[in-house]
């Protein structure tokens, strides 16, 4: 079978090596390529993908929302999130899914999610995907964002707070997640929160995996909090995409090892 990831820019994506490691482990001769689509050409996406005769593809920045207008069908959860990172092609029909939030949840240590108090920093597409996945498990969700605009049109109910009021909510949070690009390689290197009044039993998570240690996680470790970086989410979202496309179980262990080698 043939797969790809589409995005712009895309040359640094580790998805092809990660998926090829899984194919080799399972004895498959499937292929997975990175396709850089210039945003001005995106309206040709159906023709471009048809040329490559793909069975499915991942979608990354900046096309996760725009892709939705080109789909024949959208899974309910992805529809609620308003973003798609996985497209399965069946007899020419494009079906959209989102494995970002479920991939994040799979990366957590075993814990009770029903009633968990989750505090998300950032209100973009990644935040919405994670919030939606937690909602289905009955978690309580608070979103802290720099600006109110981005939170205005959320498709489901969450507690919305300004980032400046995070202290009050961090005291009650079981899990704090940075979903913003702050701390990413090439982005500004500061922690968005100093964990001054955090619940001492809270887990602190990033969705960033390059670098594997961000200022946000370093600051949390300095406060003796348990931390999780974004590597698990990256591997699990890819593994879940593969499972949607093929119905086979992905080898997450091999995928993780391969990505770690390239970091
Ligand atoms: P994605 O789809 O990957 O989640 P996005 O939609 O661009 O990315 O959203 C980025 C999020 O990071 C937004 O919530 C953004 O805050 P604003 O809505 O106020 O723009 C947040 N963000 C980006 N840079 C930030 C910064 N320097 N400080 C605080 N929040 C930041």
CSV table of C-alpha atoms and ligand atoms in Angstrom, one decimal:
chain,number,residue,atom,x,y,z
A,1,UNK,CA,0.0,0.0,0.0
A,2,UNK,CA,1.1,3.6,-0.5
A,3,UNK,CA,0.9,6.4,2.1
A,4,UNK,CA,2.2,9.9,2.5
A,5,UNK,CA,2.2,13.0,4.8
A,6,UNK,CA,1.2,16.3,3.2
A,7,UNK,CA,2.3,19.7,4.7
A,8,UNK,CA,4.3,22.8,4.1
A,9,UNK,CA,7.2,22.8,5.0
A,10,UNK,CA,7.6,19.0,5.4
A,11,UNK,CA,11.2,18.2,4.6
A,12,UNK,CA,12.1,17.7,8.3
A,13,UNK,CA,9.2,15.3,9.0
A,14,UNK,CA,10.2,12.1,10.8
A,15,UNK,CA,6.9,10.4,9.7
A,16,UNK,CA,8.5,8.6,6.7
A,17,UNK,CA,11.3,6.9,8.6
A,18,UNK,CA,8.9,6.1,11.5
A,19,UNK,CA,6.4,4.5,9.2
A,20,UNK,CA,9.0,2.6,7.2
A,21,UNK,CA,10.4,1.1,10.5
A,22,UNK,CA,6.9,-0.2,11.2
A,23,UNK,CA,6.5,-1.6,7.7
A,24,UNK,CA,9.8,-3.5,8.0
A,25,UNK,CA,8.9,-4.8,11.4
A,26,UNK,CA,5.6,-6.2,10.1
A,27,UNK,CA,7.2,-7.5,6.9
A,28,UNK,CA,5.2,-5.1,4.6
A,29,UNK,CA,6.6,-3.5,1.5
A,30,UNK,CA,4.3,-0.5,1.9
A,31,UNK,CA,5.7,3.0,1.2
A,32,UNK,CA,5.3,6.4,2.9
A,33,UNK,CA,6.6,9.6,1.4
A,34,UNK,CA,6.6,13.3,2.5
A,35,UNK,CA,4.8,15.6,0.0
A,36,UNK,CA,5.4,19.3,0.2
A,37,UNK,CA,2.3,21.0,-1.1
A,38,UNK,CA,2.6,24.8,-1.6
A,39,UNK,CA,-0.5,26.4,-0.1
A,40,UNK,CA,-1.2,28.2,-3.4
A,41,UNK,CA,-1.5,24.7,-5.0
A,42,UNK,CA,-3.7,23.2,-2.3
A,43,UNK,CA,-6.9,23.4,-4.3
A,44,UNK,CA,-5.4,20.8,-6.6
A,45,UNK,CA,-4.9,18.4,-3.7
A,46,UNK,CA,-7.4,15.7,-5.1
A,47,UNK,CA,-5.5,15.6,-8.4
A,48,UNK,CA,-2.1,15.6,-6.8
A,49,UNK,CA,-2.9,12.7,-4.5
A,50,UNK,CA,-4.6,10.7,-7.3
A,51,UNK,CA,-1.3,10.9,-9.2
A,52,UNK,CA,0.5,9.1,-6.4
A,53,UNK,CA,-2.3,6.4,-6.1
A,54,UNK,CA,-2.2,6.6,-2.3
A,55,UNK,CA,-4.3,4.5,0.0
A,56,UNK,CA,-4.2,7.1,2.7
A,57,UNK,CA,-2.2,10.1,4.0
A,58,UNK,CA,-1.5,12.2,7.0
A,59,UNK,CA,-2.1,15.9,7.1
A,60,UNK,CA,0.0,18.3,9.0
A,61,UNK,CA,0.6,22.1,9.3
A,62,UNK,CA,-0.9,24.2,7.7
A,63,UNK,CA,-3.6,22.0,6.1
A,64,UNK,CA,-5.5,20.2,8.9
A,65,UNK,CA,-8.6,22.3,8.7
A,66,UNK,CA,-8.5,23.2,5.0
A,67,UNK,CA,-8.4,19.5,4.0
A,68,UNK,CA,-11.9,19.1,5.4
A,69,UNK,CA,-13.5,20.7,2.4
A,70,UNK,CA,-12.0,18.1,0.1
A,71,UNK,CA,-13.3,15.0,2.0
A,72,UNK,CA,-16.2,12.8,1.1
A,73,UNK,CA,-16.8,11.8,4.7
A,74,UNK,CA,-15.6,13.0,8.1
A,75,UNK,CA,-15.5,10.8,11.2
A,76,UNK,CA,-17.7,12.3,14.0
A,77,UNK,CA,-14.8,13.1,16.4
A,78,UNK,CA,-12.8,14.8,13.7
A,79,UNK,CA,-15.9,16.8,12.7
A,80,UNK,CA,-16.3,18.0,16.2
A,81,UNK,CA,-12.6,18.9,16.5
A,82,UNK,CA,-12.8,20.7,13.1
A,83,UNK,CA,-9.5,19.3,12.0
A,84,UNK,CA,-8.2,16.1,10.2
A,85,UNK,CA,-4.8,14.6,10.4
A,86,UNK,CA,-5.5,11.2,8.8
A,87,UNK,CA,-7.3,10.5,5.5
A,88,UNK,CA,-8.2,7.0,4.4
A,89,UNK,CA,-8.9,6.5,0.7
A,90,UNK,CA,-11.4,3.7,-0.1
A,91,UNK,CA,-12.5,3.2,-3.7
A,92,UNK,CA,-11.6,6.9,-4.4
A,93,UNK,CA,-13.6,8.1,-1.4
A,94,UNK,CA,-11.7,10.3,1.1
A,95,UNK,CA,-12.6,9.7,4.8
A,96,UNK,CA,-11.1,12.0,7.4
A,97,UNK,CA,-10.1,11.2,11.0
A,98,UNK,CA,-8.1,12.9,13.7
A,99,UNK,CA,-5.7,10.8,15.8
A,100,UNK,CA,-3.9,13.6,17.6
A,101,UNK,CA,-6.0,13.7,20.7
A,102,UNK,CA,-6.3,9.9,21.0
A,103,UNK,CA,-2.6,9.6,20.3
A,104,UNK,CA,-1.9,12.0,23.2
A,105,UNK,CA,-4.1,10.1,25.6
A,106,UNK,CA,-2.5,6.8,24.6
A,107,UNK,CA,0.9,8.3,25.6
A,108,UNK,CA,-0.2,8.8,29.2
A,109,UNK,CA,0.6,6.4,32.0
A,110,UNK,CA,-2.3,4.3,33.1
A,111,UNK,CA,-4.7,6.7,35.0
A,112,UNK,CA,-8.4,7.3,35.6
A,113,UNK,CA,-9.6,9.8,32.9
A,114,UNK,CA,-13.2,10.2,34.1
A,115,UNK,CA,-13.2,13.3,36.4
A,116,UNK,CA,-9.5,14.1,35.6
A,117,UNK,CA,-8.9,17.8,35.8
A,118,UNK,CA,-7.0,18.8,32.6
A,119,UNK,CA,-5.6,22.2,32.0
A,120,UNK,CA,-4.6,23.0,28.4
A,121,UNK,CA,-2.4,25.9,27.5
A,122,UNK,CA,-3.1,27.1,24.0
A,123,UNK,CA,-6.3,26.9,22.0
A,124,UNK,CA,-5.3,25.9,18.5
A,125,UNK,CA,-6.1,22.7,16.5
A,126,UNK,CA,-3.9,20.5,18.7
A,127,UNK,CA,-5.6,21.8,21.8
A,128,UNK,CA,-9.0,21.2,20.4
A,129,UNK,CA,-8.1,17.6,19.4
A,130,UNK,CA,-6.8,16.8,22.8
A,131,UNK,CA,-9.7,18.4,24.6
A,132,UNK,CA,-12.2,16.5,22.4
A,133,UNK,CA,-10.6,13.2,23.2
A,134,UNK,CA,-10.5,13.9,26.9
A,135,UNK,CA,-14.2,15.0,26.8
A,136,UNK,CA,-15.2,11.6,25.5
A,137,UNK,CA,-13.6,10.0,28.7
A,138,UNK,CA,-15.5,12.4,31.0
A,139,UNK,CA,-12.5,14.6,32.0
A,140,UNK,CA,-13.0,18.2,33.1
A,141,UNK,CA,-11.3,20.6,30.7
A,142,UNK,CA,-9.9,24.1,31.2
A,143,UNK,CA,-8.3,26.0,28.3
A,144,UNK,CA,-5.9,28.9,29.1
A,145,UNK,CA,-5.1,31.1,26.1
A,146,UNK,CA,-3.2,34.3,25.5
A,147,UNK,CA,-6.1,35.8,23.5
A,148,UNK,CA,-9.8,35.3,24.0
A,149,UNK,CA,-10.6,35.3,20.2
A,150,UNK,CA,-9.2,31.8,19.6
A,151,UNK,CA,-11.4,30.4,22.3
A,152,UNK,CA,-14.6,32.1,21.2
A,153,UNK,CA,-15.9,29.5,18.7
A,154,UNK,CA,-15.0,26.3,20.4
A,155,UNK,CA,-17.4,23.6,19.2
A,156,UNK,CA,-18.0,22.1,22.7
A,157,UNK,CA,-18.1,23.3,26.3
A,158,UNK,CA,-14.8,23.9,28.2
A,159,UNK,CA,-13.8,26.3,30.9
A,160,UNK,CA,-12.0,29.2,29.2
A,161,UNK,CA,-9.6,31.4,31.0
A,162,UNK,CA,-7.0,34.0,30.2
A,163,UNK,CA,-3.4,32.7,30.4
A,164,UNK,CA,-2.7,35.4,33.0
A,165,UNK,CA,-5.1,33.6,35.4
A,166,UNK,CA,-3.5,30.2,35.1
A,167,UNK,CA,-2.3,30.1,38.7
A,168,UNK,CA,-5.7,29.7,40.2
A,169,UNK,CA,-6.6,26.7,37.9
A,170,UNK,CA,-3.1,25.1,38.1
A,171,UNK,CA,-3.7,24.4,41.8
A,172,UNK,CA,-6.6,22.1,40.9
A,173,UNK,CA,-5.2,20.5,37.7
A,174,UNK,CA,-4.2,16.8,37.6
A,175,UNK,CA,-2.6,17.3,34.1
A,176,UNK,CA,-1.2,20.4,32.5
A,177,UNK,CA,-0.4,20.3,28.8
A,178,UNK,CA,1.4,22.9,26.7
A,179,UNK,CA,-0.2,22.8,23.2
A,180,UNK,CA,1.5,26.0,21.9
A,181,UNK,CA,4.6,26.0,19.8
A,182,UNK,CA,6.5,27.9,22.6
A,183,UNK,CA,9.6,25.8,23.3
A,184,UNK,CA,9.8,24.2,19.9
A,185,UNK,CA,13.2,24.1,18.1
A,186,UNK,CA,13.6,27.5,16.3
A,187,UNK,CA,10.8,29.0,18.4
A,188,UNK,CA,11.3,31.2,21.5
A,189,UNK,CA,12.9,29.4,24.4
A,190,UNK,CA,10.9,30.2,27.5
A,191,UNK,CA,8.4,28.4,29.7
A,192,UNK,CA,4.8,29.7,29.4
A,193,UNK,CA,4.3,28.9,33.1
A,194,UNK,CA,6.5,28.9,36.2
A,195,UNK,CA,4.4,26.3,38.1
A,196,UNK,CA,4.3,28.6,41.0
A,197,UNK,CA,1.0,27.4,42.5
A,198,UNK,CA,0.6,24.0,40.9
A,199,UNK,CA,-0.9,20.8,42.4
A,200,UNK,CA,2.2,19.0,43.5
A,201,UNK,CA,0.8,15.7,42.2
A,202,UNK,CA,0.1,17.1,38.7
A,203,UNK,CA,1.6,15.6,35.6
A,204,UNK,CA,3.0,18.1,33.1
A,205,UNK,CA,3.0,17.3,29.4
A,206,UNK,CA,4.2,18.7,26.1
A,207,UNK,CA,3.1,17.9,22.6
A,208,UNK,CA,6.5,19.1,21.3
A,209,UNK,CA,9.1,16.3,20.8
A,210,UNK,CA,12.0,18.4,19.2
A,211,UNK,CA,13.6,19.2,21.5
A,212,UNK,CA,12.7,16.3,23.8
A,213,UNK,CA,13.3,18.6,26.8
A,214,UNK,CA,11.6,22.0,26.5
A,215,UNK,CA,11.8,25.0,28.9
A,216,UNK,CA,8.3,24.1,30.0
A,217,UNK,CA,9.3,20.6,31.0
A,218,UNK,CA,12.6,21.7,32.6
A,219,UNK,CA,10.7,24.2,34.7
A,220,UNK,CA,8.3,21.5,35.8
A,221,UNK,CA,11.1,19.1,36.7
A,222,UNK,CA,12.7,21.8,38.7
A,223,UNK,CA,9.5,21.8,40.7
A,224,UNK,CA,9.7,18.0,41.1
A,225,UNK,CA,6.7,17.4,38.9
A,226,UNK,CA,6.3,14.3,36.7
A,227,UNK,CA,6.8,15.2,33.0
A,228,UNK,CA,5.9,13.6,29.6
A,229,UNK,CA,7.3,14.9,26.3
A,230,UNK,CA,5.6,14.8,22.9
A,231,UNK,CA,7.4,11.8,21.5
A,232,UNK,CA,4.7,9.3,22.6
A,233,UNK,CA,1.9,11.4,21.1
A,234,UNK,CA,3.8,11.6,17.8
A,235,UNK,CA,4.3,7.9,17.6
A,236,UNK,CA,0.8,7.0,18.7
A,237,UNK,CA,-0.9,9.4,16.3
A,238,UNK,CA,1.1,7.8,13.5
A,239,UNK,CA,0.5,4.2,14.7
A,240,UNK,CA,-3.3,4.9,15.0
A,241,UNK,CA,-3.3,6.3,11.4
A,242,UNK,CA,-1.6,3.1,10.2
A,243,UNK,CA,-4.2,1.1,12.0
A,244,UNK,CA,-7.1,3.1,10.4
A,245,UNK,CA,-5.6,2.5,7.0
A,246,UNK,CA,-4.8,-1.1,7.3
A,247,UNK,CA,-6.6,-2.7,10.2
A,248,UNK,CA,-3.2,-4.1,11.4
A,249,UNK,CA,-1.6,-3.4,14.7
A,250,UNK,CA,1.4,-1.0,14.5
A,251,UNK,CA,4.8,-1.8,16.2
A,252,UNK,CA,5.0,1.3,18.5
A,253,UNK,CA,8.2,0.1,20.1
A,254,UNK,CA,10.1,0.0,16.8
A,255,UNK,CA,8.5,3.3,15.7
A,256,UNK,CA,9.7,5.0,18.9
A,257,UNK,CA,13.2,3.6,18.6
A,258,UNK,CA,13.5,4.9,15.0
A,259,UNK,CA,12.3,8.4,15.9
A,260,UNK,CA,14.7,8.6,18.9
A,261,UNK,CA,17.6,7.7,16.6
A,262,UNK,CA,16.8,10.7,14.4
A,263,UNK,CA,16.3,13.2,17.2
B,1,LIG,P1,-1.9,24.2,16.4
B,1,LIG,O1,-3.0,24.0,15.3
B,1,LIG,O2,-0.7,23.4,16.1
B,1,LIG,O3,-2.5,23.9,17.7
B,1,LIG,P2,-2.2,27.0,16.2
B,1,LIG,O4,-3.6,26.8,15.7
B,1,LIG,O5,-1.4,28.0,15.4
B,1,LIG,O6,-1.4,25.7,16.3
B,1,LIG,O7,-2.4,27.5,17.7
B,1,LIG,C1,-1.3,27.9,18.4
B,1,LIG,C2,-1.7,28.2,19.9
B,1,LIG,O8,-0.5,28.6,20.5
B,1,LIG,C3,-2.6,29.4,20.0
B,1,LIG,O9,-3.5,29.1,21.1
B,1,LIG,C4,-1.7,30.6,20.3
B,1,LIG,O10,-2.3,31.6,21.1
B,1,LIG,P3,-3.2,32.8,20.4
B,1,LIG,O11,-4.5,32.2,20.1
B,1,LIG,O12,-3.2,33.8,21.5
B,1,LIG,O13,-2.4,33.2,19.2
B,1,LIG,C5,-0.7,29.9,21.1
B,1,LIG,N1,0.6,30.7,21.1
B,1,LIG,C6,1.5,30.8,20.1
B,1,LIG,N2,2.5,31.5,20.4
B,1,LIG,C7,2.3,31.9,21.7
B,1,LIG,C8,3.1,32.7,22.7
B,1,LIG,N3,4.2,33.2,22.4
B,1,LIG,N4,2.5,32.8,23.9
B,1,LIG,C9,1.4,32.2,24.3
B,1,LIG,N5,0.6,31.5,23.4
B,1,LIG,C10,1.1,31.3,22.2
